[in-house]
XYZ file of C-alpha atoms in Angstrom:
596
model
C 168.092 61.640 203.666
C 166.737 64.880 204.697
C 169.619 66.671 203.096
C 168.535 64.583 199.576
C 165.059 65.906 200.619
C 165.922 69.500 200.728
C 168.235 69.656 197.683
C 165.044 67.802 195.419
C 162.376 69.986 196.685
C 164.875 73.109 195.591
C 164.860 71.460 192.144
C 161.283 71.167 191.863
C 160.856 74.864 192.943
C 163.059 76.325 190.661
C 161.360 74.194 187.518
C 157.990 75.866 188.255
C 159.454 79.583 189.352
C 162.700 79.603 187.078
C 165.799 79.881 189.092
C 167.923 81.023 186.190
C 169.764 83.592 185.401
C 167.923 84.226 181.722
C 164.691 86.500 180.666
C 162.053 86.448 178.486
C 163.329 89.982 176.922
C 166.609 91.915 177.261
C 164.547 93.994 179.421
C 161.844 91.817 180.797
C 159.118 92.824 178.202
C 157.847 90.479 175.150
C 158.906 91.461 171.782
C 157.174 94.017 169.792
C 154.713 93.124 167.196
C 155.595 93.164 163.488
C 155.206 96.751 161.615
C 152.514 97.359 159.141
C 153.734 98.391 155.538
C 150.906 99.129 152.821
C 152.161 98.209 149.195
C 149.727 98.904 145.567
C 149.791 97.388 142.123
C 148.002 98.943 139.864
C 146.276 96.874 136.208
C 148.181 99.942 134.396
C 150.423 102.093 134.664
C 147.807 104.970 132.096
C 144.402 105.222 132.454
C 142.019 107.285 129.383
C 140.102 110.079 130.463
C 136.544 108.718 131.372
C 138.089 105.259 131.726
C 138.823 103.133 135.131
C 141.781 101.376 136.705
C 142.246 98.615 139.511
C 144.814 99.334 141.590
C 144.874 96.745 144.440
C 146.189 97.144 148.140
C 148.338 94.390 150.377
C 148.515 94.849 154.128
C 151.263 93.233 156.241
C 151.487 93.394 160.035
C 147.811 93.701 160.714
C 144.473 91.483 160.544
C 142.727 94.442 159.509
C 143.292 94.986 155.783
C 141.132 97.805 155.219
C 142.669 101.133 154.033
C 141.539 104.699 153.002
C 142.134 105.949 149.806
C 143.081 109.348 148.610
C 143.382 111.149 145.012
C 146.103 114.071 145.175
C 145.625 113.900 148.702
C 141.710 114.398 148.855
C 140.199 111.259 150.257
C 137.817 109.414 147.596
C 139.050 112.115 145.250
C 136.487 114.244 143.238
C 135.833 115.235 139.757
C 138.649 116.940 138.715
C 141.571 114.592 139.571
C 139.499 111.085 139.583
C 137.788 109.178 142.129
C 138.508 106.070 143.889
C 136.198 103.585 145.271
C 136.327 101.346 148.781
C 137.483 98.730 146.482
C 140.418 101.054 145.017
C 138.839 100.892 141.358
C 140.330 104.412 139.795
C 137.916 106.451 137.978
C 139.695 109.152 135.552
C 138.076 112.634 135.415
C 135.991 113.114 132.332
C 139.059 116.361 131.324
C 142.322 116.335 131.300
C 143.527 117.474 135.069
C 146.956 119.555 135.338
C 149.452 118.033 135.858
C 148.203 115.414 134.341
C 148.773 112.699 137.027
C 146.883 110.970 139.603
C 148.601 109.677 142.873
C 147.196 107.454 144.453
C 147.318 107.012 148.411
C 146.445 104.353 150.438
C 146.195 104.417 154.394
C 146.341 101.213 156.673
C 143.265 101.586 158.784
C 145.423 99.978 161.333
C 148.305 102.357 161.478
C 147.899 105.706 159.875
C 151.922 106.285 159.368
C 151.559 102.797 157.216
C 151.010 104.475 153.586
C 151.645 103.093 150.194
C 151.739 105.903 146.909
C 151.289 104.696 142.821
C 151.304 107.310 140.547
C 149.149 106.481 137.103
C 149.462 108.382 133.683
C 146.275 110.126 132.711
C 145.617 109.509 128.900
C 143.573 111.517 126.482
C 139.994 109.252 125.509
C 140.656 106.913 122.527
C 138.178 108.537 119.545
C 135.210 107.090 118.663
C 134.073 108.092 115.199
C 129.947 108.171 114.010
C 130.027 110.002 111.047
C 131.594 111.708 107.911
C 129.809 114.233 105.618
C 130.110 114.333 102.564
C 130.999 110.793 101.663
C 131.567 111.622 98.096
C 133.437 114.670 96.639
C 135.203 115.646 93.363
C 139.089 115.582 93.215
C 140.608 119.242 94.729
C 140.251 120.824 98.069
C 137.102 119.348 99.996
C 135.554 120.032 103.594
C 134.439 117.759 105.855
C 132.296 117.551 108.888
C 133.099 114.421 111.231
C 130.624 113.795 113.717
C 131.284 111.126 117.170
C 132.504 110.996 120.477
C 135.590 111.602 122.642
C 137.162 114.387 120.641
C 140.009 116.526 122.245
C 141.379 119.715 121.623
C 143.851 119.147 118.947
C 142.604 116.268 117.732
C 143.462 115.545 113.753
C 141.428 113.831 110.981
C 143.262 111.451 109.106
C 142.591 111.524 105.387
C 144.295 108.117 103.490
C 146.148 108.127 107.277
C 147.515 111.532 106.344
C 146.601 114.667 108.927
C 144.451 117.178 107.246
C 144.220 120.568 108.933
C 141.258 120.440 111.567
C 139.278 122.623 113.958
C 137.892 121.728 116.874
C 134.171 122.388 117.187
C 133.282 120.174 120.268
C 133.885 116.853 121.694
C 131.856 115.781 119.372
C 132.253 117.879 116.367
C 135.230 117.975 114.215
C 135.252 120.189 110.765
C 138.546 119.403 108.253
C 139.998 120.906 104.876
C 142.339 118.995 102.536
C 142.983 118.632 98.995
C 142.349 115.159 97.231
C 144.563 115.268 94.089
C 143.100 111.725 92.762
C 140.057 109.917 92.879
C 139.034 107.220 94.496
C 138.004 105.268 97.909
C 139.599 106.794 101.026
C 139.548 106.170 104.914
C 139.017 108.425 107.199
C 139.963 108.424 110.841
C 140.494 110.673 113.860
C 143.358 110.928 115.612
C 143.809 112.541 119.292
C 147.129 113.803 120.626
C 149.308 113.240 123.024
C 149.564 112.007 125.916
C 148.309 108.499 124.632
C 147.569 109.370 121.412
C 145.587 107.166 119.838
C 142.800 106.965 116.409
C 139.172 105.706 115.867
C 138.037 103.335 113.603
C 137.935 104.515 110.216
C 135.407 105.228 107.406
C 135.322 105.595 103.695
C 134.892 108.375 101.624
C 134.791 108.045 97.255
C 136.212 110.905 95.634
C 135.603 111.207 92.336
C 137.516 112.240 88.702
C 135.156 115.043 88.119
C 131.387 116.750 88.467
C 129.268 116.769 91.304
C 129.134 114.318 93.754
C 125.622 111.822 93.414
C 122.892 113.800 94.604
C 122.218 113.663 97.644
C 125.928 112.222 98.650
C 125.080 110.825 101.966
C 123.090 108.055 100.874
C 121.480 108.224 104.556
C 118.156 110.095 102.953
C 116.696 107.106 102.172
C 114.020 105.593 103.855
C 114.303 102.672 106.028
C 112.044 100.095 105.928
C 110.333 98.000 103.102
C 109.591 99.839 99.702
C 111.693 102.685 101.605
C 111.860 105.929 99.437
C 115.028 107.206 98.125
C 113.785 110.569 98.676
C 115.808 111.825 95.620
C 119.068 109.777 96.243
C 120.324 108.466 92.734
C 122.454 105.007 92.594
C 125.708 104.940 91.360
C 127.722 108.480 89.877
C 126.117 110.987 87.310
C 128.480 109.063 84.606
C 127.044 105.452 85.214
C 126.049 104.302 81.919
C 122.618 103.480 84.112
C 122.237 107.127 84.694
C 123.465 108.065 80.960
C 121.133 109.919 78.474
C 120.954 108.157 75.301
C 118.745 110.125 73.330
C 120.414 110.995 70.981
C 122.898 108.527 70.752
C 123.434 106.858 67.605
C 121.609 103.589 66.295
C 122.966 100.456 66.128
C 123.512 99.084 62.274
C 121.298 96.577 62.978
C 118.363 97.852 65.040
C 115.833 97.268 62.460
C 116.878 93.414 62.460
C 117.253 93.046 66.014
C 113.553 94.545 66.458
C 112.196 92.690 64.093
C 113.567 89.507 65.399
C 112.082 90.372 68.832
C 108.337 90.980 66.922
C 107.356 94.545 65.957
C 103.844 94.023 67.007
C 105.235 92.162 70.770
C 103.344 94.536 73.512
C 104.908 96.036 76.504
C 104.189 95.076 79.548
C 104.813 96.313 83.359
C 105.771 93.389 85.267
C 104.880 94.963 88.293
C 101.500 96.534 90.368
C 99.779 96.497 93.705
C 97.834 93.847 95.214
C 98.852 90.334 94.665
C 98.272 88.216 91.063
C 97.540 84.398 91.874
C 98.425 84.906 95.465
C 101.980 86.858 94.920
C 102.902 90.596 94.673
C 103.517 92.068 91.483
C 106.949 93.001 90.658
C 110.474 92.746 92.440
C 110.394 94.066 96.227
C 112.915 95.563 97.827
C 114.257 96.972 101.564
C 116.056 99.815 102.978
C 118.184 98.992 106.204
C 120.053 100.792 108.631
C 123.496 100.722 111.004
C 121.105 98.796 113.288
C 120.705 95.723 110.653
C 122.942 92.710 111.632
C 125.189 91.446 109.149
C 124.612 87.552 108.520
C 125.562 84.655 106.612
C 125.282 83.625 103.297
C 125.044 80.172 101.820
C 125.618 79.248 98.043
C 123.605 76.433 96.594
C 124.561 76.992 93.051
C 127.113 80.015 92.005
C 128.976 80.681 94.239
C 132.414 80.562 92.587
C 130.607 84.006 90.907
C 129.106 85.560 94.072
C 130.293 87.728 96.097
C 130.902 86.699 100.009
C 129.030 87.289 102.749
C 127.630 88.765 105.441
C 125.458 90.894 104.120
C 122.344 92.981 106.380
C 119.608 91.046 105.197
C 116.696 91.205 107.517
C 115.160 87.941 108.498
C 111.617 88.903 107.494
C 112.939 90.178 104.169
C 110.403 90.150 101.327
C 111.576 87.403 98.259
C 110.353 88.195 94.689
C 106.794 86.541 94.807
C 105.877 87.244 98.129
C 104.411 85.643 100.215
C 104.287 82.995 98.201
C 107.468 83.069 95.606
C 107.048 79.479 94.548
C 109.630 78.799 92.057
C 110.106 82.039 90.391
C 113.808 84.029 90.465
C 113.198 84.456 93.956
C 114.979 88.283 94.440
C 115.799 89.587 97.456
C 117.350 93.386 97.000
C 118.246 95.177 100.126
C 120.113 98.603 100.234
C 122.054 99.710 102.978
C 121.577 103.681 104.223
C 124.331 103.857 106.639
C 127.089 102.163 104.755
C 125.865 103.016 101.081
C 125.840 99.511 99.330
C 123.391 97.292 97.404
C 123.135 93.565 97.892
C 121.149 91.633 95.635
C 120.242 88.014 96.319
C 118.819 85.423 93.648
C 117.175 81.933 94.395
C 116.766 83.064 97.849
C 115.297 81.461 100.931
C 115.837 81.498 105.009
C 118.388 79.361 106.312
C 119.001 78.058 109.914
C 120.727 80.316 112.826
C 119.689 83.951 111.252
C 121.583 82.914 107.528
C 120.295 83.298 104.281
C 120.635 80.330 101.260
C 120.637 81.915 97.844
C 122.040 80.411 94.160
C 123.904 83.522 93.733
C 124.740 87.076 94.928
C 126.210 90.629 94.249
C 127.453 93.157 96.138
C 126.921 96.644 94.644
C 128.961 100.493 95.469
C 126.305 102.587 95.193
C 128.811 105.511 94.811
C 131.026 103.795 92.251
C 131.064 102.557 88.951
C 131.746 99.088 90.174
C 132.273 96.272 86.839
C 131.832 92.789 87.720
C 134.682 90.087 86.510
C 133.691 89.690 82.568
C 131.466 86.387 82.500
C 130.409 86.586 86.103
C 126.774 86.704 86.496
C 125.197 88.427 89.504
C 121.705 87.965 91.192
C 120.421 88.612 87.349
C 121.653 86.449 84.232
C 123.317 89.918 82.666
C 125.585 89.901 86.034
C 123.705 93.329 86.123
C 122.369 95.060 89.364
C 118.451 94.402 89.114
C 117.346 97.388 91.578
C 118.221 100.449 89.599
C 116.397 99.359 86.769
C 113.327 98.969 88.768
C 110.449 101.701 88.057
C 109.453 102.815 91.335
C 106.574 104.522 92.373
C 108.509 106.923 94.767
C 109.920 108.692 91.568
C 107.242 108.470 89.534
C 105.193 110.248 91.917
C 108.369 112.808 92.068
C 107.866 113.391 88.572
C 110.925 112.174 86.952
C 112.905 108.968 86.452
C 116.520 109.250 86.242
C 117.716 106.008 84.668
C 117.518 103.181 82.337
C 114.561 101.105 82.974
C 115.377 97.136 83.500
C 113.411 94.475 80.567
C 113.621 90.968 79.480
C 113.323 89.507 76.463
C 112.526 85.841 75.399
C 115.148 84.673 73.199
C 119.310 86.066 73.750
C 122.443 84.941 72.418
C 126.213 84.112 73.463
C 127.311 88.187 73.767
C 127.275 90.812 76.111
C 127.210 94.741 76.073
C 128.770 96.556 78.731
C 127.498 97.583 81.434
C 126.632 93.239 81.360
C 129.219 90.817 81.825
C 127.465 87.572 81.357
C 125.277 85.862 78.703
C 122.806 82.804 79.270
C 121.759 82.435 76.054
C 118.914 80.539 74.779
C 119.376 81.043 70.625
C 121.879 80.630 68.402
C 120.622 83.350 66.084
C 122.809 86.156 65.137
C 119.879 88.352 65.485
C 118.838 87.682 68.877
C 120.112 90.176 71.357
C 122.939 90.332 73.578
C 122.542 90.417 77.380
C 123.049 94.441 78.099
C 121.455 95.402 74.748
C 119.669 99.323 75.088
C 116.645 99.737 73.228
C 114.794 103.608 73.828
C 111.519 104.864 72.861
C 111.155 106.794 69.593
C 111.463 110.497 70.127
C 108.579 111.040 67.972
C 106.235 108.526 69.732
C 102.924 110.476 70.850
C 102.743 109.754 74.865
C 100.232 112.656 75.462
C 96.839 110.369 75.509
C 98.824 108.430 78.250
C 98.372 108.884 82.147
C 100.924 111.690 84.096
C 102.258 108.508 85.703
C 102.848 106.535 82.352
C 104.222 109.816 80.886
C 106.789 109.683 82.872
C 107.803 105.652 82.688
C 107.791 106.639 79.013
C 109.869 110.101 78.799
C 112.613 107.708 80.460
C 112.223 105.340 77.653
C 113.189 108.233 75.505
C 116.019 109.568 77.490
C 117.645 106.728 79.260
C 116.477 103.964 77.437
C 115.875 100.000 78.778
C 118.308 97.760 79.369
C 118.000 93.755 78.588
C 118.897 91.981 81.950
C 117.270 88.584 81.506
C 115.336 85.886 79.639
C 112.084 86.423 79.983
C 108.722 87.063 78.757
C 109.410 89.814 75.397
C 109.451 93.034 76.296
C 108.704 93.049 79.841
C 109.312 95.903 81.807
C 110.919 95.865 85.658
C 109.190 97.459 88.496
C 108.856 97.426 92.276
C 105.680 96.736 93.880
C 103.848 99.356 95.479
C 99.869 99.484 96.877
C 99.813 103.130 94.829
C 99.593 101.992 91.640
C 97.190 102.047 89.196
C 97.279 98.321 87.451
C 94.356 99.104 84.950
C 96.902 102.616 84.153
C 100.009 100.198 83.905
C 97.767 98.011 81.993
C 97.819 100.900 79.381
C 101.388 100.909 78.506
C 100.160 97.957 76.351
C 99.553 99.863 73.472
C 103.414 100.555 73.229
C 104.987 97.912 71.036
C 108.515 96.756 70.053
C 108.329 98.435 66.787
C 108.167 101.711 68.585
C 111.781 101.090 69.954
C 114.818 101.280 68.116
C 117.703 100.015 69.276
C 120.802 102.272 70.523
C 124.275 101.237 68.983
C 126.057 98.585 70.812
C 130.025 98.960 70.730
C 131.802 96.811 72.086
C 130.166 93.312 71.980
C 131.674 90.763 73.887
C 131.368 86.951 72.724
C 133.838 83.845 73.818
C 136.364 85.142 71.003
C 136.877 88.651 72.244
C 136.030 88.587 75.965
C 138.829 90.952 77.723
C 141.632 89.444 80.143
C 143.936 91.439 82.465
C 145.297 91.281 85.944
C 143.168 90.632 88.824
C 143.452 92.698 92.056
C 147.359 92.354 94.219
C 146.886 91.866 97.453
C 150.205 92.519 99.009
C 149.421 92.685 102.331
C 147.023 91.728 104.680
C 147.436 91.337 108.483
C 146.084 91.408 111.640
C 147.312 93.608 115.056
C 147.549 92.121 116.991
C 147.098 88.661 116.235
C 146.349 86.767 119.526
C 143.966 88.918 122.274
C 141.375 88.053 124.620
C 137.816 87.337 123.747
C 136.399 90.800 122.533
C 139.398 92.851 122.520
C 139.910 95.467 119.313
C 141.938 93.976 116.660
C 142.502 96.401 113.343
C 142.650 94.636 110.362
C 145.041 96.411 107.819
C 145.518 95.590 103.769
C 147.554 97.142 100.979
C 145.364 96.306 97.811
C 146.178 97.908 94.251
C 143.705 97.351 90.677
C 140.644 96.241 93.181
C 136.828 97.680 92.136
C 135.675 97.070 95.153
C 136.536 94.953 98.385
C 134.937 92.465 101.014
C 136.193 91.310 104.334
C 134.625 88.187 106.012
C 133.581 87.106 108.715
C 131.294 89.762 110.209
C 132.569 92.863 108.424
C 131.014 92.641 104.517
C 131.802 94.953 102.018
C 133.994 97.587 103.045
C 136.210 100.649 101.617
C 139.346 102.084 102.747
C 142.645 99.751 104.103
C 142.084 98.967 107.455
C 139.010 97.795 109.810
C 138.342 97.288 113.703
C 136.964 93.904 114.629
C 136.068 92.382 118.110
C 136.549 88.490 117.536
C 134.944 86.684 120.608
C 136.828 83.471 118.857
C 139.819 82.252 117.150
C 138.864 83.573 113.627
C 140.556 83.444 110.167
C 139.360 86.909 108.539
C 139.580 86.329 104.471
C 140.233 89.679 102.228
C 138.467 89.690 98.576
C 139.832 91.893 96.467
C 137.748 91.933 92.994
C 137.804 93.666 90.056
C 136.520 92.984 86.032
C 138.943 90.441 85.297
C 138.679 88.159 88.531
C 139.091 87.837 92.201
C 142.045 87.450 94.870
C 141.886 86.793 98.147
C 143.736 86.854 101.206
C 143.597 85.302 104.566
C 144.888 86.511 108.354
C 144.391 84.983 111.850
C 143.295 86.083 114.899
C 144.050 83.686 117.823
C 141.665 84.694 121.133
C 143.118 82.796 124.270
């Protein structure tokens, strides 16, 4: 027993002091701890001058996670090679650093021999484009001046996506020369080199067969604001038949007839004033708007089949024809835009919900182009005529000098049309009644000395540039903008004119239902989107290839626009649609952006 004893107390000795032979290490000593390592990952491999990039850390081997961060070896970095912060968000320098690399080093906190090294590409700045002067030049060699923002040495303009020879003026500045051997609407871009080249956004330039450009060419001199002044700015080219001097253009065979059916002894009347008349302004209002007027819907309650697609930068406190109170009248709202030169001309107009406007028609106008609308279209006016530059405004009279055809209405029209028009809505059968477009001028040897300086010069434009018929109306009727500065009791003058003092300028061609021209509308052959599917917000460029087009809209959110390509910023799955129109009719053509 005690020999059992002994030999079971050994036992239980050796299970709580081990009496093996084995250890807890091949020397004695517990294992070593794991190692620390350091690995990065940056978002991108290139990073744009001025532009940021997340490259993230992942510690191993240690609870403490923190690191240091270096730039070429300079902890944080500095200006020249890019700064990092705590967080290990990249910061490019604002110029390009030589070489033009940045490596990035992170160092465990832990273990100081744990290091981890990405290298990122350094990009030139993507160009950002504000301006291009002049935007309308005469075929042959031109200079331009293209003002914006991120501009490199050796940076190119793009003229129709072709590289013009450029000098670099400034990051901000660039000056070009080319030759334009045709006329027409061209985009132009800027383009910076390599590495990473890449171009702004585009704008559009009209170059022209021959003369002058419109001046001033940079429709920018006018005026914001309501009743804004042109400040000498001229719509449309020197050869617009709105801008053409008819004085001493032949008469029409049958002006005699045609004046006589209108009544010889019919007064003239300005159809616009100051102060209100039965609680509405006198005359047809309109607005000047900037690049900072938002583009917004438009709904069609009655022609739209014949208007032209929205948005359009119509300002929601926009003044309607009649204002403030424009009852059922024509209801005109005529807004010109300064920054991208274009007039937009609304009829039957009212507010609609979410910022949108409702109108029974509207037109879209180049106000450096001799733009034609489809033949039988009308347009915010029954001729499918722009209304605004046949208004008399007093900004010009008080300049001294109008410098275009003069906008009236008549009461009776028939079935015809006269170029510039395009539409009839006629309201007699007789042969004798006029056709939508007809020009009428002032007889050179009516006596306007006893007249007013003001009237003088509403009536030397009679004589040079005649009036055009836009619209049924009251007889002889004359168009004007409303304006605090005039004189109604001095308008009231222009009375003493009558029809019979008017002849009536030759009309050739005249366009009924039997003769009305056909041809091809605009080809769209391509229109597309890159890319097609982004994030919310991200820069897609729209691109077309368009050939017989007058002039060209792009909707949603872009409006009228020249050139082939656009940058838009979809925050939703959209479906951009291309119209392409021109005087015999409209195409259009659809892409799709998918945002995910």
């Amino acid at each position: 027993m005690r020999n059992a004893s002994l030999v079971i107390g050994t036992l239980l000795l050796c299970l709580q002091i081990g009496c093996g032979g084995t250890t807890s290490g091949s020397n004695g000593n517990p294992p070593p701890p794991p190692a620390v390592t350091v690995t990065l990952s940056a978002a991108s491999a290139d990073v744009r001058l001025g532009s940021t990039d997340q490259v993230t850390p992942s510690v191993t081997g240690s609870s403490n996670h923190n690191v240091n961060w270096f730039v070429n070896d300079i902890a944080g970095g500095n200006s020249s090679v890019g700064t990092i912060s705590s967080s290990g968000l990249y910061t490019a320098p604002s110029t390009m650093p030589n070489p033009g690399t940045a490596t990035i080093k992170a160092v465990s906190a832990a273990d100081s021999s744990a290091t981890a090294i990405s290298t990122l590409t350094i990009w030139n700045p993507t160009p950002e484009l504000s301006g291009v002067s002049p935007l309308s030049f005469a075929t042959g060699a031109f200079t331009l001046t293209v003002t914006g923002s991120n501009f490199v040495s050796g940076a190119k303009v793009l003229f129709a996506g072709a590289a013009v020879s450029t000098t670099f003026v400034s990051a901000t500045k660039l000056t070009a020369t080319g030759t334009a051997s045709a006329a027409g609407t061209f985009a132009v871009a800027v383009q910076n080199p390599n590495p990473g080249s890449s171009s702004s956004g585009s704008m559009n330039v009209q170059v022209t067969s021959s003369g002058p450009p419109p001046p001033p060419s940079a429709c920018n001199v006018m005026t914001p604001g309501q009743g804004g002044s042109l400040n000498g700015f001229l719509p449309f080219p020197a050869d617009s038949l709105w801008n053409k001097d008819i004085s001493t253009a032949p008469l029409d065979s049958n002006s005699a007839a045609l004046i006589n059916f209108i009544g010889g002894s019919v007064t003239m009347h300005a159809d616009f004033g100051s102060g209100q008349y039965q609680g509405s302004t006198i005359g047809i209002p309109y607005a000047v708007v900037d690049s900072t007027q938002p583009f917004v819907n438009i709904n069609f309650n009655a022609y739209g089949d014949e208007s032209d697609p929205g948005p359009m930068p119509i300002p929601a406190n926009a003044q309607i024809e009649g204002y403030p109170n424009p009852g059922n009248g024509d209801r005109h709202v005529l807004i010109l835009d300064n920054n991208n030169c274009w007039l937009y001309e609304l009829y039957g107009a009212s507010t609609g919900s979410g910022g949108a406007w409702n109108a029974g028609s509207a037109a879209v106008w180049d106000l450096l182009g001799n733009e034609q609308r489809p033949w039988t279209w009308t347009s915010a006016d029954a001729a499918g005529l722009p209304i605004f530059p046949g208004l008399v405004r007093y900004d010009e009279v008080a300049a001294g000098e109008i410098k275009h055809a003069i906008r009236f209405t008549l009461q009776f029209s028939r079935a015809a049309f006269v170029p510039p028009a395009s539409h009839w809505a006629a309201t007699s059968s007789q042969a004798m009644a006029a056709p939508m477009g007809m020009r009428i001028r002032l007889k050179s040897n009516f006596d306007i000395s006893t007249f007013s300086a003001t009237n003088q010069v509403i009536l030397k434009a009679m004589k040079k540039y005649g009036l055009i018929m836009a619209d049924n109306g009251s007889s002889m009727y004359i168009s004007g903008a409303p304006d605090d500065r005039w004189d109604n009791d001095d308008l009231h003058s222009l009375g003493k004119v009558t029809a019979s003092d008017f002849e009536v300028v030759q009309m050739n061609p005249i366009y009924t239902s039997s003769n009305v021209p056909t041809g091809a509308a605009p080809a769209i052959s391509s229109f597309t989107a890159t890319p097609s599917t982004v994030p919310a917000g991200a820069a897609v460029t729209l691109n077309w290839s368009v050939s017989g087009a007058s002039y060209l809209i792009v909707s949603p959110s872009v409006g009228a626009i020249r050139g082939n390509s656009v940058q838009v910023n979809p925050s939703q799955t959209t479906t951009y649609t291309l119209a392409a129109t021109n005087q015999f009719g409209r195409t259009t053509a659809t892409a799709k952006v998918t945002v995910q």
